[in-house]
PDB file of C-alpha atoms in Angstrom:
ATOM      1  CA  UNK A1120      -0.208 -91.735  62.364  1.00 45.00           C
ATOM      2  CA  UNK A1121       0.764 -88.455  60.928  1.00 47.00           C
ATOM      3  CA  UNK A1122      -0.232 -87.368  57.484  1.00 47.00           C
ATOM      4  CA  UNK A1123       2.166 -85.024  55.641  1.00 51.00           C
ATOM      5  CA  UNK A1124       0.448 -82.709  53.098  1.00 49.00           C
ATOM      6  CA  UNK A1125       2.333 -82.095  49.978  1.00 51.00           C
ATOM      7  CA  UNK A1126       2.799 -78.332  49.396  1.00 52.00           C
ATOM      8  CA  UNK A1127       0.479 -76.925  46.817  1.00 53.00           C
ATOM      9  CA  UNK A1128       2.017 -75.448  43.682  1.00 52.00           C
ATOM     10  CA  UNK A1129       1.603 -71.619  43.486  1.00 50.00           C
ATOM     11  CA  UNK A1130      -1.616 -70.710  41.735  1.00 49.00           C
ATOM     12  CA  UNK A1131      -1.293 -68.891  38.504  1.00 47.00           C
ATOM     13  CA  UNK A1132      -3.354 -65.746  38.304  1.00 48.00           C
ATOM     14  CA  UNK A1133      -4.560 -64.621  34.959  1.00 48.00           C
ATOM     15  CA  UNK A1134      -4.985 -60.818  34.632  1.00 51.00           C
ATOM     16  CA  UNK A1135      -4.101 -57.922  32.490  1.00 53.00           C
ATOM     17  CA  UNK A1136      -0.485 -57.662  31.536  1.00 52.00           C
ATOM     18  CA  UNK A1137       1.316 -54.864  33.280  1.00 54.00           C
ATOM     19  CA  UNK A1138       1.500 -51.736  31.316  1.00 57.00           C
ATOM     20  CA  UNK A1139       4.816 -50.654  30.012  1.00 56.00           C
ATOM     21  CA  UNK A1140       5.799 -47.182  31.007  1.00 56.00           C
ATOM     22  CA  UNK A1141       5.898 -45.057  27.924  1.00 52.00           C
ATOM     23  CA  UNK A1142       8.632 -42.457  27.791  1.00 53.00           C
ATOM     24  CA  UNK A1143       7.660 -38.944  28.409  1.00 56.00           C
ATOM     25  CA  UNK A1144       9.199 -37.981  25.015  1.00 61.00           C
ATOM     26  CA  UNK A1145      10.145 -39.704  21.756  1.00 68.00           C
ATOM     27  CA  UNK A1146      12.900 -37.428  20.601  1.00 69.00           C
ATOM     28  CA  UNK A1147      15.377 -39.071  18.327  1.00 78.00           C
ATOM     29  CA  UNK A1148      18.830 -37.582  17.762  1.00 77.00           C
ATOM     30  CA  UNK A1149      17.599 -35.857  14.594  1.00 80.00           C
ATOM     31  CA  UNK A1150      14.517 -34.435  16.394  1.00 81.00           C
ATOM     32  CA  UNK A1151      16.742 -33.227  19.253  1.00 81.00           C
ATOM     33  CA  UNK A1152      18.982 -31.376  16.821  1.00 86.00           C
ATOM     34  CA  UNK A1153      15.917 -29.862  15.089  1.00 85.00           C
ATOM     35  CA  UNK A1154      14.483 -28.804  18.457  1.00 85.00           C
ATOM     36  CA  UNK A1155      17.795 -27.284  19.469  1.00 88.00           C
ATOM     37  CA  UNK A1156      18.157 -25.306  16.316  1.00 91.00           C
ATOM     38  CA  UNK A1157      14.492 -24.132  16.543  1.00 90.00           C
ATOM     39  CA  UNK A1158      14.865 -22.901  20.167  1.00 90.00           C
ATOM     40  CA  UNK A1159      18.140 -21.248  19.307  1.00 92.00           C
ATOM     41  CA  UNK A1160      16.643 -19.447  16.324  1.00 91.00           C
ATOM     42  CA  UNK A1161      13.576 -18.447  18.409  1.00 86.00           C
ATOM     43  CA  UNK A1162      15.643 -17.225  21.213  1.00 90.00           C
ATOM     44  CA  UNK A1163      17.843 -15.055  19.021  1.00 90.00           C
ATOM     45  CA  UNK A1164      14.927 -13.473  17.319  1.00 87.00           C
ATOM     46  CA  UNK A1165      12.332 -13.267  20.108  1.00 85.00           C
ATOM     47  CA  UNK A1166      13.310 -14.278  23.667  1.00 88.00           C
ATOM     48  CA  UNK A1167      16.687 -12.600  24.079  1.00 90.00           C
ATOM     49  CA  UNK A1168      15.538  -9.226  22.496  1.00 87.00           C
ATOM     50  CA  UNK A1169      12.436  -9.295  24.732  1.00 86.00           C
ATOM     51  CA  UNK A1170      14.548 -10.146  27.767  1.00 89.00           C
ATOM     52  CA  UNK A1171      16.928  -7.234  26.865  1.00 88.00           C
ATOM     53  CA  UNK A1172      13.982  -4.718  26.682  1.00 87.00           C
ATOM     54  CA  UNK A1173      12.581  -5.899  29.983  1.00 87.00           C
ATOM     55  CA  UNK A1174      15.951  -5.811  31.648  1.00 89.00           C
ATOM     56  CA  UNK A1175      16.539  -2.276  30.444  1.00 85.00           C
ATOM     57  CA  UNK A1176      13.115  -1.210  31.769  1.00 84.00           C
ATOM     58  CA  UNK A1177      13.868  -2.829  35.113  1.00 84.00           C
ATOM     59  CA  UNK A1178      17.341  -1.420  35.526  1.00 83.00           C
ATOM     60  CA  UNK A1179      16.004   1.806  36.975  1.00 76.00           C
ATOM     61  CA  UNK A1180      13.935   0.064  39.587  1.00 81.00           C
ATOM     62  CA  UNK A1181      10.279   0.711  40.329  1.00 82.00           C
ATOM     63  CA  UNK A1182      10.724   4.481  40.101  1.00 80.00           C
ATOM     64  CA  UNK A1183      12.537   4.294  36.790  1.00 77.00           C
ATOM     65  CA  UNK A1184       9.790   2.166  35.371  1.00 82.00           C
ATOM     66  CA  UNK A1185       6.838   3.935  36.790  1.00 83.00           C
ATOM     67  CA  UNK A1186       7.781   7.560  36.076  1.00 84.00           C
ATOM     68  CA  UNK A1187       7.851   7.227  32.342  1.00 82.00           C
ATOM     69  CA  UNK A1188       4.574   5.327  31.989  1.00 84.00           C
ATOM     70  CA  UNK A1189       2.724   7.640  34.374  1.00 84.00           C
ATOM     71  CA  UNK A1190       3.820  10.749  32.518  1.00 85.00           C
ATOM     72  CA  UNK A1191       0.658  12.641  31.551  1.00 89.00           C
ATOM     73  CA  UNK A1192       1.341  12.595  27.781  1.00 89.00           C
ATOM     74  CA  UNK A1193       2.547   8.973  27.669  1.00 88.00           C
ATOM     75  CA  UNK A1194      -0.362   7.746  29.856  1.00 90.00           C
ATOM     76  CA  UNK A1195      -2.722   9.524  27.432  1.00 92.00           C
ATOM     77  CA  UNK A1196      -1.048   7.855  24.469  1.00 91.00           C
ATOM     78  CA  UNK A1197      -1.257   4.420  26.190  1.00 91.00           C
ATOM     79  CA  UNK A1198      -4.927   4.896  26.928  1.00 92.00           C
ATOM     80  CA  UNK A1199      -5.743   6.024  23.367  1.00 92.00           C
ATOM     81  CA  UNK A1200      -3.784   3.114  21.905  1.00 92.00           C
ATOM     82  CA  UNK A1201      -5.204   0.368  24.080  1.00 92.00           C
ATOM     83  CA  UNK A1202      -8.762   1.695  23.745  1.00 94.00           C
ATOM     84  CA  UNK A1203      -8.523   1.982  19.962  1.00 93.00           C
ATOM     85  CA  UNK A1204      -7.015  -1.558  19.589  1.00 93.00           C
ATOM     86  CA  UNK A1205      -9.654  -3.095  21.924  1.00 93.00           C
ATOM     87  CA  UNK A1206     -12.475  -1.412  19.954  1.00 94.00           C
ATOM     88  CA  UNK A1207     -11.050  -2.423  16.594  1.00 95.00           C
ATOM     89  CA  UNK A1208     -10.595  -6.009  17.829  1.00 94.00           C
ATOM     90  CA  UNK A1209     -14.217  -6.225  18.759  1.00 94.00           C
ATOM     91  CA  UNK A1210     -15.278  -4.930  15.336  1.00 95.00           C
ATOM     92  CA  UNK A1211     -12.926  -7.377  13.634  1.00 94.00           C
ATOM     93  CA  UNK A1212     -14.332 -10.333  15.618  1.00 93.00           C
ATOM     94  CA  UNK A1213     -17.761  -9.575  14.230  1.00 93.00           C
ATOM     95  CA  UNK A1214     -16.994  -8.285  10.712  1.00 93.00           C
ATOM     96  CA  UNK A1215     -14.137 -10.791  10.121  1.00 93.00           C
ATOM     97  CA  UNK A1216     -16.381 -13.713  11.059  1.00 92.00           C
ATOM     98  CA  UNK A1217     -19.028 -12.452   8.735  1.00 92.00           C
ATOM     99  CA  UNK A1218     -16.644 -11.905   5.874  1.00 92.00           C
ATOM    100  CA  UNK A1219     -15.255 -15.468   6.383  1.00 92.00           C
ATOM    101  CA  UNK A1220     -18.785 -16.831   6.367  1.00 90.00           C
ATOM    102  CA  UNK A1221     -19.584 -15.058   3.160  1.00 91.00           C
ATOM    103  CA  UNK A1222     -16.496 -16.315   1.484  1.00 90.00           C
ATOM    104  CA  UNK A1223     -16.933 -19.882   2.510  1.00 88.00           C
ATOM    105  CA  UNK A1224     -20.777 -20.342   2.237  1.00 85.00           C
ATOM    106  CA  UNK A1225     -21.793 -18.067  -0.635  1.00 84.00           C
ATOM    107  CA  UNK A1226     -21.053 -18.055  -4.322  1.00 85.00           C
ATOM    108  CA  UNK A1227     -21.083 -14.666  -6.102  1.00 84.00           C
ATOM    109  CA  UNK A1228     -19.291 -12.842  -8.937  1.00 88.00           C
ATOM    110  CA  UNK A1229     -16.078 -11.287  -7.923  1.00 85.00           C
ATOM    111  CA  UNK A1230     -15.353 -13.666  -5.134  1.00 85.00           C
ATOM    112  CA  UNK A1231     -11.851 -14.425  -6.267  1.00 86.00           C
ATOM    113  CA  UNK A1232     -11.081 -10.758  -6.463  1.00 89.00           C
ATOM    114  CA  UNK A1233     -12.376 -10.195  -2.870  1.00 87.00           C
ATOM    115  CA  UNK A1234     -10.147 -13.031  -1.749  1.00 86.00           C
ATOM    116  CA  UNK A1235      -7.215 -11.275  -3.155  1.00 86.00           C
ATOM    117  CA  UNK A1236      -8.023  -7.841  -1.881  1.00 88.00           C
ATOM    118  CA  UNK A1237      -8.456  -9.047   1.705  1.00 89.00           C
ATOM    119  CA  UNK A1238      -4.733  -9.885   1.792  1.00 87.00           C
ATOM    120  CA  UNK A1239      -3.609  -6.493   0.539  1.00 86.00           C
ATOM    121  CA  UNK A1240      -3.017  -5.121   4.198  1.00 86.00           C
ATOM    122  CA  UNK A1241      -0.633  -8.066   4.701  1.00 84.00           C
ATOM    123  CA  UNK A1242       1.482  -7.133   1.629  1.00 84.00           C
ATOM    124  CA  UNK A1243       1.182  -3.406   1.470  1.00 84.00           C
ATOM    125  CA  UNK A1244       3.957  -1.381   3.383  1.00 85.00           C
ATOM    126  CA  UNK A1245       2.176   0.475   6.266  1.00 84.00           C
ATOM    127  CA  UNK A1246       3.489   3.892   5.156  1.00 87.00           C
ATOM    128  CA  UNK A1247       1.858   3.253   1.779  1.00 88.00           C
ATOM    129  CA  UNK A1248      -1.339   2.276   3.636  1.00 87.00           C
ATOM    130  CA  UNK A1249      -1.180   5.601   5.378  1.00 86.00           C
ATOM    131  CA  UNK A1250      -0.797   7.405   2.088  1.00 88.00           C
ATOM    132  CA  UNK A1251      -3.812   5.503   0.607  1.00 86.00           C
ATOM    133  CA  UNK A1252      -5.972   6.417   3.619  1.00 88.00           C
ATOM    134  CA  UNK A1253      -4.830  10.006   3.601  1.00 87.00           C
ATOM    135  CA  UNK A1254      -5.780  10.427  -0.034  1.00 87.00           C
ATOM    136  CA  UNK A1255      -9.330   9.092   0.736  1.00 87.00           C
ATOM    137  CA  UNK A1256     -10.027  10.434   4.180  1.00 87.00           C
ATOM    138  CA  UNK A1257      -7.669  13.494   4.388  1.00 82.00           C
ATOM    139  CA  UNK A1258      -8.267  17.188   3.570  1.00 82.00           C
ATOM    140  CA  UNK A1259     -10.653  17.498   0.589  1.00 80.00           C
ATOM    141  CA  UNK A1260     -11.755  13.947   0.962  1.00 82.00           C
ATOM    142  CA  UNK A1261     -13.726  12.720  -2.104  1.00 83.00           C
ATOM    143  CA  UNK A1262     -16.089  10.969   0.325  1.00 81.00           C
ATOM    144  CA  UNK A1263     -16.521  14.128   2.490  1.00 82.00           C
ATOM    145  CA  UNK A1264     -15.012  12.287   5.467  1.00 83.00           C
ATOM    146  CA  UNK A1265     -11.967  14.419   6.574  1.00 84.00           C
ATOM    147  CA  UNK A1266     -10.691  12.211   9.384  1.00 85.00           C
ATOM    148  CA  UNK A1267      -6.994  13.160   9.152  1.00 85.00           C
ATOM    149  CA  UNK A1268      -5.371  14.664  12.264  1.00 85.00           C
ATOM    150  CA  UNK A1269      -8.188  13.452  14.438  1.00 86.00           C
ATOM    151  CA  UNK A1270      -8.679  10.676  16.946  1.00 85.00           C
ATOM    152  CA  UNK A1271     -10.838   8.761  14.365  1.00 90.00           C
ATOM    153  CA  UNK A1272      -7.803   8.377  12.145  1.00 89.00           C
ATOM    154  CA  UNK A1273      -6.351   5.917  14.680  1.00 92.00           C
ATOM    155  CA  UNK A1274      -9.305   3.683  14.477  1.00 93.00           C
ATOM    156  CA  UNK A1275      -9.377   3.940  10.610  1.00 91.00           C
ATOM    157  CA  UNK A1276      -5.688   2.861  10.391  1.00 91.00           C
ATOM    158  CA  UNK A1277      -6.083   0.119  12.923  1.00 92.00           C
ATOM    159  CA  UNK A1278      -9.122  -1.294  11.107  1.00 92.00           C
ATOM    160  CA  UNK A1279      -7.204  -1.268   7.817  1.00 91.00           C
ATOM    161  CA  UNK A1280      -4.016  -3.085   8.965  1.00 91.00           C
ATOM    162  CA  UNK A1281      -5.910  -5.677  11.109  1.00 92.00           C
ATOM    163  CA  UNK A1282      -8.694  -6.596   8.669  1.00 89.00           C
ATOM    164  CA  UNK A1283      -7.249  -9.948   7.438  1.00 91.00           C
ATOM    165  CA  UNK A1284      -6.465 -11.556  10.802  1.00 93.00           C
ATOM    166  CA  UNK A1285      -9.769 -12.852  11.954  1.00 92.00           C
ATOM    167  CA  UNK A1286     -10.922 -13.555   8.375  1.00 93.00           C
ATOM    168  CA  UNK A1287      -7.946 -15.736   7.614  1.00 91.00           C
ATOM    169  CA  UNK A1288      -8.051 -17.579  10.915  1.00 92.00           C
ATOM    170  CA  UNK A1289     -11.778 -18.365  10.793  1.00 92.00           C
ATOM    171  CA  UNK A1290     -12.007 -19.215   7.034  1.00 91.00           C
ATOM    172  CA  UNK A1291     -10.143 -22.539   7.009  1.00 90.00           C
ATOM    173  CA  UNK A1292     -11.861 -23.774  10.122  1.00 89.00           C
ATOM    174  CA  UNK A1293     -15.335 -22.864   8.589  1.00 88.00           C
ATOM    175  CA  UNK A1294     -14.374 -24.743   5.515  1.00 86.00           C
ATOM    176  CA  UNK A1295     -13.791 -27.960   7.430  1.00 85.00           C
ATOM    177  CA  UNK A1296     -17.104 -27.892   9.348  1.00 80.00           C
ATOM    178  CA  UNK A1297     -19.564 -30.571   8.371  1.00 76.00           C
ATOM    179  CA  UNK A1298     -22.717 -28.829   7.213  1.00 74.00           C
ATOM    180  CA  UNK A1299     -24.639 -32.048   7.649  1.00 76.00           C
ATOM    181  CA  UNK A1300     -24.516 -31.475  11.430  1.00 75.00           C
ATOM    182  CA  UNK A1301     -26.158 -28.018  11.005  1.00 73.00           C
ATOM    183  CA  UNK A1302     -28.715 -29.612   8.650  1.00 74.00           C
ATOM    184  CA  UNK A1303     -29.511 -32.242  11.255  1.00 79.00           C
ATOM    185  CA  UNK A1304     -29.968 -29.688  13.933  1.00 76.00           C
ATOM    186  CA  UNK A1305     -32.331 -27.650  11.692  1.00 76.00           C
ATOM    187  CA  UNK A1306     -34.316 -30.793  10.914  1.00 78.00           C
ATOM    188  CA  UNK A1307     -34.812 -31.290  14.700  1.00 76.00           C
ATOM    189  CA  UNK A1308     -36.331 -27.807  14.939  1.00 75.00           C
ATOM    190  CA  UNK A1309     -33.314 -25.735  15.993  1.00 75.00           C
ATOM    191  CA  UNK A1310     -33.340 -22.161  14.729  1.00 77.00           C
ATOM    192  CA  UNK A1311     -30.403 -20.664  12.759  1.00 77.00           C
ATOM    193  CA  UNK A1312     -29.321 -18.655  15.752  1.00 77.00           C
ATOM    194  CA  UNK A1313     -29.413 -21.787  18.026  1.00 79.00           C
ATOM    195  CA  UNK A1314     -27.474 -23.815  15.507  1.00 78.00           C
ATOM    196  CA  UNK A1315     -24.853 -21.068  15.213  1.00 79.00           C
ATOM    197  CA  UNK A1316     -24.540 -20.587  18.913  1.00 76.00           C
ATOM    198  CA  UNK A1317     -24.509 -24.344  19.982  1.00 79.00           C
ATOM    199  CA  UNK A1318     -22.708 -25.940  16.988  1.00 79.00           C
ATOM    200  CA  UNK A1319     -20.825 -23.401  14.783  1.00 81.00           C
ATOM    201  CA  UNK A1320     -19.593 -20.920  17.347  1.00 82.00           C
ATOM    202  CA  UNK A1321     -17.923 -23.384  19.694  1.00 82.00           C
ATOM    203  CA  UNK A1322     -16.019 -24.899  16.674  1.00 84.00           C
ATOM    204  CA  UNK A1323     -15.002 -21.369  15.543  1.00 88.00           C
ATOM    205  CA  UNK A1324     -14.106 -20.029  19.050  1.00 86.00           C
ATOM    206  CA  UNK A1325     -10.440 -20.991  19.049  1.00 87.00           C
ATOM    207  CA  UNK A1326      -9.905 -19.448  15.508  1.00 90.00           C
ATOM    208  CA  UNK A1327     -11.804 -16.317  16.436  1.00 91.00           C
ATOM    209  CA  UNK A1328      -9.760 -15.867  19.667  1.00 89.00           C
ATOM    210  CA  UNK A1329      -6.491 -16.383  17.839  1.00 89.00           C
ATOM    211  CA  UNK A1330      -7.443 -13.843  15.192  1.00 91.00           C
ATOM    212  CA  UNK A1331      -8.487 -11.388  17.845  1.00 91.00           C
ATOM    213  CA  UNK A1332      -5.253 -11.790  19.731  1.00 90.00           C
ATOM    214  CA  UNK A1333      -3.288 -11.167  16.491  1.00 89.00           C
ATOM    215  CA  UNK A1334      -5.465  -8.196  15.699  1.00 92.00           C
ATOM    216  CA  UNK A1335      -5.035  -6.540  19.106  1.00 92.00           C
ATOM    217  CA  UNK A1336      -1.257  -7.121  19.176  1.00 88.00           C
ATOM    218  CA  UNK A1337      -0.856  -5.754  15.611  1.00 89.00           C
ATOM    219  CA  UNK A1338      -2.950  -2.632  16.430  1.00 90.00           C
ATOM    220  CA  UNK A1339      -1.023  -1.929  19.687  1.00 90.00           C
ATOM    221  CA  UNK A1340       2.268  -1.854  17.869  1.00 85.00           C
ATOM    222  CA  UNK A1341       1.112  -0.002  14.720  1.00 87.00           C
ATOM    223  CA  UNK A1342       3.103   3.039  13.561  1.00 86.00           C
ATOM    224  CA  UNK A1343       3.638   3.292   9.795  1.00 84.00           C
ATOM    225  CA  UNK A1344       0.145   3.877   8.767  1.00 85.00           C
ATOM    226  CA  UNK A1345      -0.441   6.529  11.366  1.00 86.00           C
ATOM    227  CA  UNK A1346       2.536   8.787  10.464  1.00 82.00           C
ATOM    228  CA  UNK A1347       0.774  10.682   7.678  1.00 82.00           C
ATOM    229  CA  UNK A1348      -2.789  10.167   8.885  1.00 84.00           C
ATOM    230  CA  UNK A1349      -3.026  10.997  12.560  1.00 83.00           C
ATOM    231  CA  UNK A1350      -0.851  14.033  12.774  1.00 80.00           C
ATOM    232  CA  UNK A1351       0.554  12.675  16.113  1.00 82.00           C
ATOM    233  CA  UNK A1352      -1.298  15.344  18.144  1.00 83.00           C
ATOM    234  CA  UNK A1353      -0.649  14.859  21.915  1.00 84.00           C
ATOM    235  CA  UNK A1354      -3.725  13.827  23.933  1.00 87.00           C
ATOM    236  CA  UNK A1355      -5.770  13.398  20.794  1.00 87.00           C
ATOM    237  CA  UNK A1356      -4.083  11.279  18.015  1.00 85.00           C
ATOM    238  CA  UNK A1357      -0.668  10.383  19.433  1.00 87.00           C
ATOM    239  CA  UNK A1358      -0.145   6.630  19.889  1.00 90.00           C
ATOM    240  CA  UNK A1359       2.288   4.783  22.109  1.00 90.00           C
ATOM    241  CA  UNK A1360       4.627   3.786  19.264  1.00 88.00           C
ATOM    242  CA  UNK A1361       5.187   7.510  18.600  1.00 88.00           C
ATOM    243  CA  UNK A1362       6.025   8.041  22.213  1.00 89.00           C
ATOM    244  CA  UNK A1363       8.647   5.196  21.971  1.00 89.00           C
ATOM    245  CA  UNK A1364      10.154   6.658  18.967  1.00 88.00           C
ATOM    246  CA  UNK A1365      10.360  10.108  20.611  1.00 87.00           C
ATOM    247  CA  UNK A1366      12.167   8.579  23.578  1.00 88.00           C
ATOM    248  CA  UNK A1367      14.668   6.883  21.295  1.00 88.00           C
ATOM    249  CA  UNK A1368      15.350  10.017  19.289  1.00 87.00           C
ATOM    250  CA  UNK A1369      16.009  11.790  22.663  1.00 87.00           C
ATOM    251  CA  UNK A1370      18.422   9.048  23.551  1.00 85.00           C
ATOM    252  CA  UNK A1371      16.294   7.880  26.456  1.00 86.00           C
ATOM    253  CA  UNK A1372      16.213   4.118  26.017  1.00 86.00           C
ATOM    254  CA  UNK A1373      15.017   3.453  29.542  1.00 87.00           C
ATOM    255  CA  UNK A1374      11.835   5.250  28.929  1.00 88.00           C
ATOM    256  CA  UNK A1375      11.276   3.647  25.610  1.00 88.00           C
ATOM    257  CA  UNK A1376      11.942   0.182  27.248  1.00 89.00           C
ATOM    258  CA  UNK A1377       9.543   0.885  30.005  1.00 90.00           C
ATOM    259  CA  UNK A1378       6.716   1.872  27.604  1.00 89.00           C
ATOM    260  CA  UNK A1379       7.434  -1.163  25.459  1.00 89.00           C
ATOM    261  CA  UNK A1380       7.463  -3.527  28.477  1.00 90.00           C
ATOM    262  CA  UNK A1381       4.042  -2.264  29.500  1.00 89.00           C
ATOM    263  CA  UNK A1382       2.617  -2.823  26.015  1.00 88.00           C
ATOM    264  CA  UNK A1383       4.134  -6.336  26.163  1.00 88.00           C
ATOM    265  CA  UNK A1384       2.456  -7.076  29.458  1.00 89.00           C
ATOM    266  CA  UNK A1385      -0.988  -5.679  28.215  1.00 88.00           C
ATOM    267  CA  UNK A1386      -0.763  -7.810  25.063  1.00 86.00           C
ATOM    268  CA  UNK A1387       0.121 -10.929  27.040  1.00 87.00           C
ATOM    269  CA  UNK A1388      -2.890 -10.374  29.322  1.00 89.00           C
ATOM    270  CA  UNK A1389      -5.229  -9.862  26.454  1.00 86.00           C
ATOM    271  CA  UNK A1390      -3.935 -13.146  24.897  1.00 84.00           C
ATOM    272  CA  UNK A1391      -4.616 -15.011  28.119  1.00 87.00           C
ATOM    273  CA  UNK A1392      -8.027 -13.553  28.544  1.00 85.00           C
ATOM    274  CA  UNK A1393      -8.992 -14.478  24.965  1.00 82.00           C
ATOM    275  CA  UNK A1394      -7.778 -18.000  25.521  1.00 81.00           C
ATOM    276  CA  UNK A1395      -9.908 -18.328  28.646  1.00 84.00           C
ATOM    277  CA  UNK A1396     -12.972 -17.009  26.851  1.00 79.00           C
ATOM    278  CA  UNK A1397     -12.597 -19.288  23.848  1.00 75.00           C
ATOM    279  CA  UNK A1398     -12.220 -22.317  26.159  1.00 79.00           C
ATOM    280  CA  UNK A1399     -15.366 -21.493  28.046  1.00 77.00           C
ATOM    281  CA  UNK A1400     -17.357 -20.887  24.820  1.00 69.00           C
ATOM    282  CA  UNK A1401     -16.158 -24.168  23.397  1.00 66.00           C
ATOM    283  CA  UNK A1402     -16.991 -25.973  26.579  1.00 70.00           C
ATOM    284  CA  UNK A1403     -20.551 -24.564  26.766  1.00 63.00           C
ATOM    285  CA  UNK A1404     -21.167 -25.451  23.263  1.00 56.00           C
TER     286      UNK A1404
END
């Protein structure tokens, strides 16, 4: 006698519902139009002009690019400019952070005026800045500091035009920091230096790095404030922007493009290095 077994109904397994694949973007038609206009505007103002300069520099091949930037006078101007911009950026990182700290954490008479004065280098035409510095640090200086037509004039002009960058990048971040976290660390026995290094500095690192990058890039391309102050003395107070202008005036656009491209590469490298440094500081915090 054979027994036939009825087939068992398929068992229902209860488990998590399958995840829906989310699209990689959520651009609507309006957002797409906005993105297209943004990229078009950015390309016309930045990408295409930069590409044109790089193409002009590369048109002459390696020799056409290397010869202008290795010229003795041009190489000296590049070295002076980069060294001064780097030194001024280091000063701005320290002093700019200190100024931002004072503006956020302290209350004192004249604070509103100081807030206003810090932004003066943003609004003041650079040639006017050079005239102001020349009247104070030129010949017959009322302070006894005759720095005009010397190498120190470059540092002075760079410090003036780059002062607000780190301050204005760090200040809003510092205002958003929760001071209760610092007070908790102090109550647990952490010193002020430890609290700043482990709590405050990692939070400020991205803002400091961004301000430093802007400061360096601004200094590398500075020209107006140096026209009256530095004297543009070769091998002593001549900066790269002056060499570029000289090449343009001599109808040598290839040389000017080669120098400008080198400055662009240097600025990009500095921005990348600063980004890596701020990431490591934030991670160690």
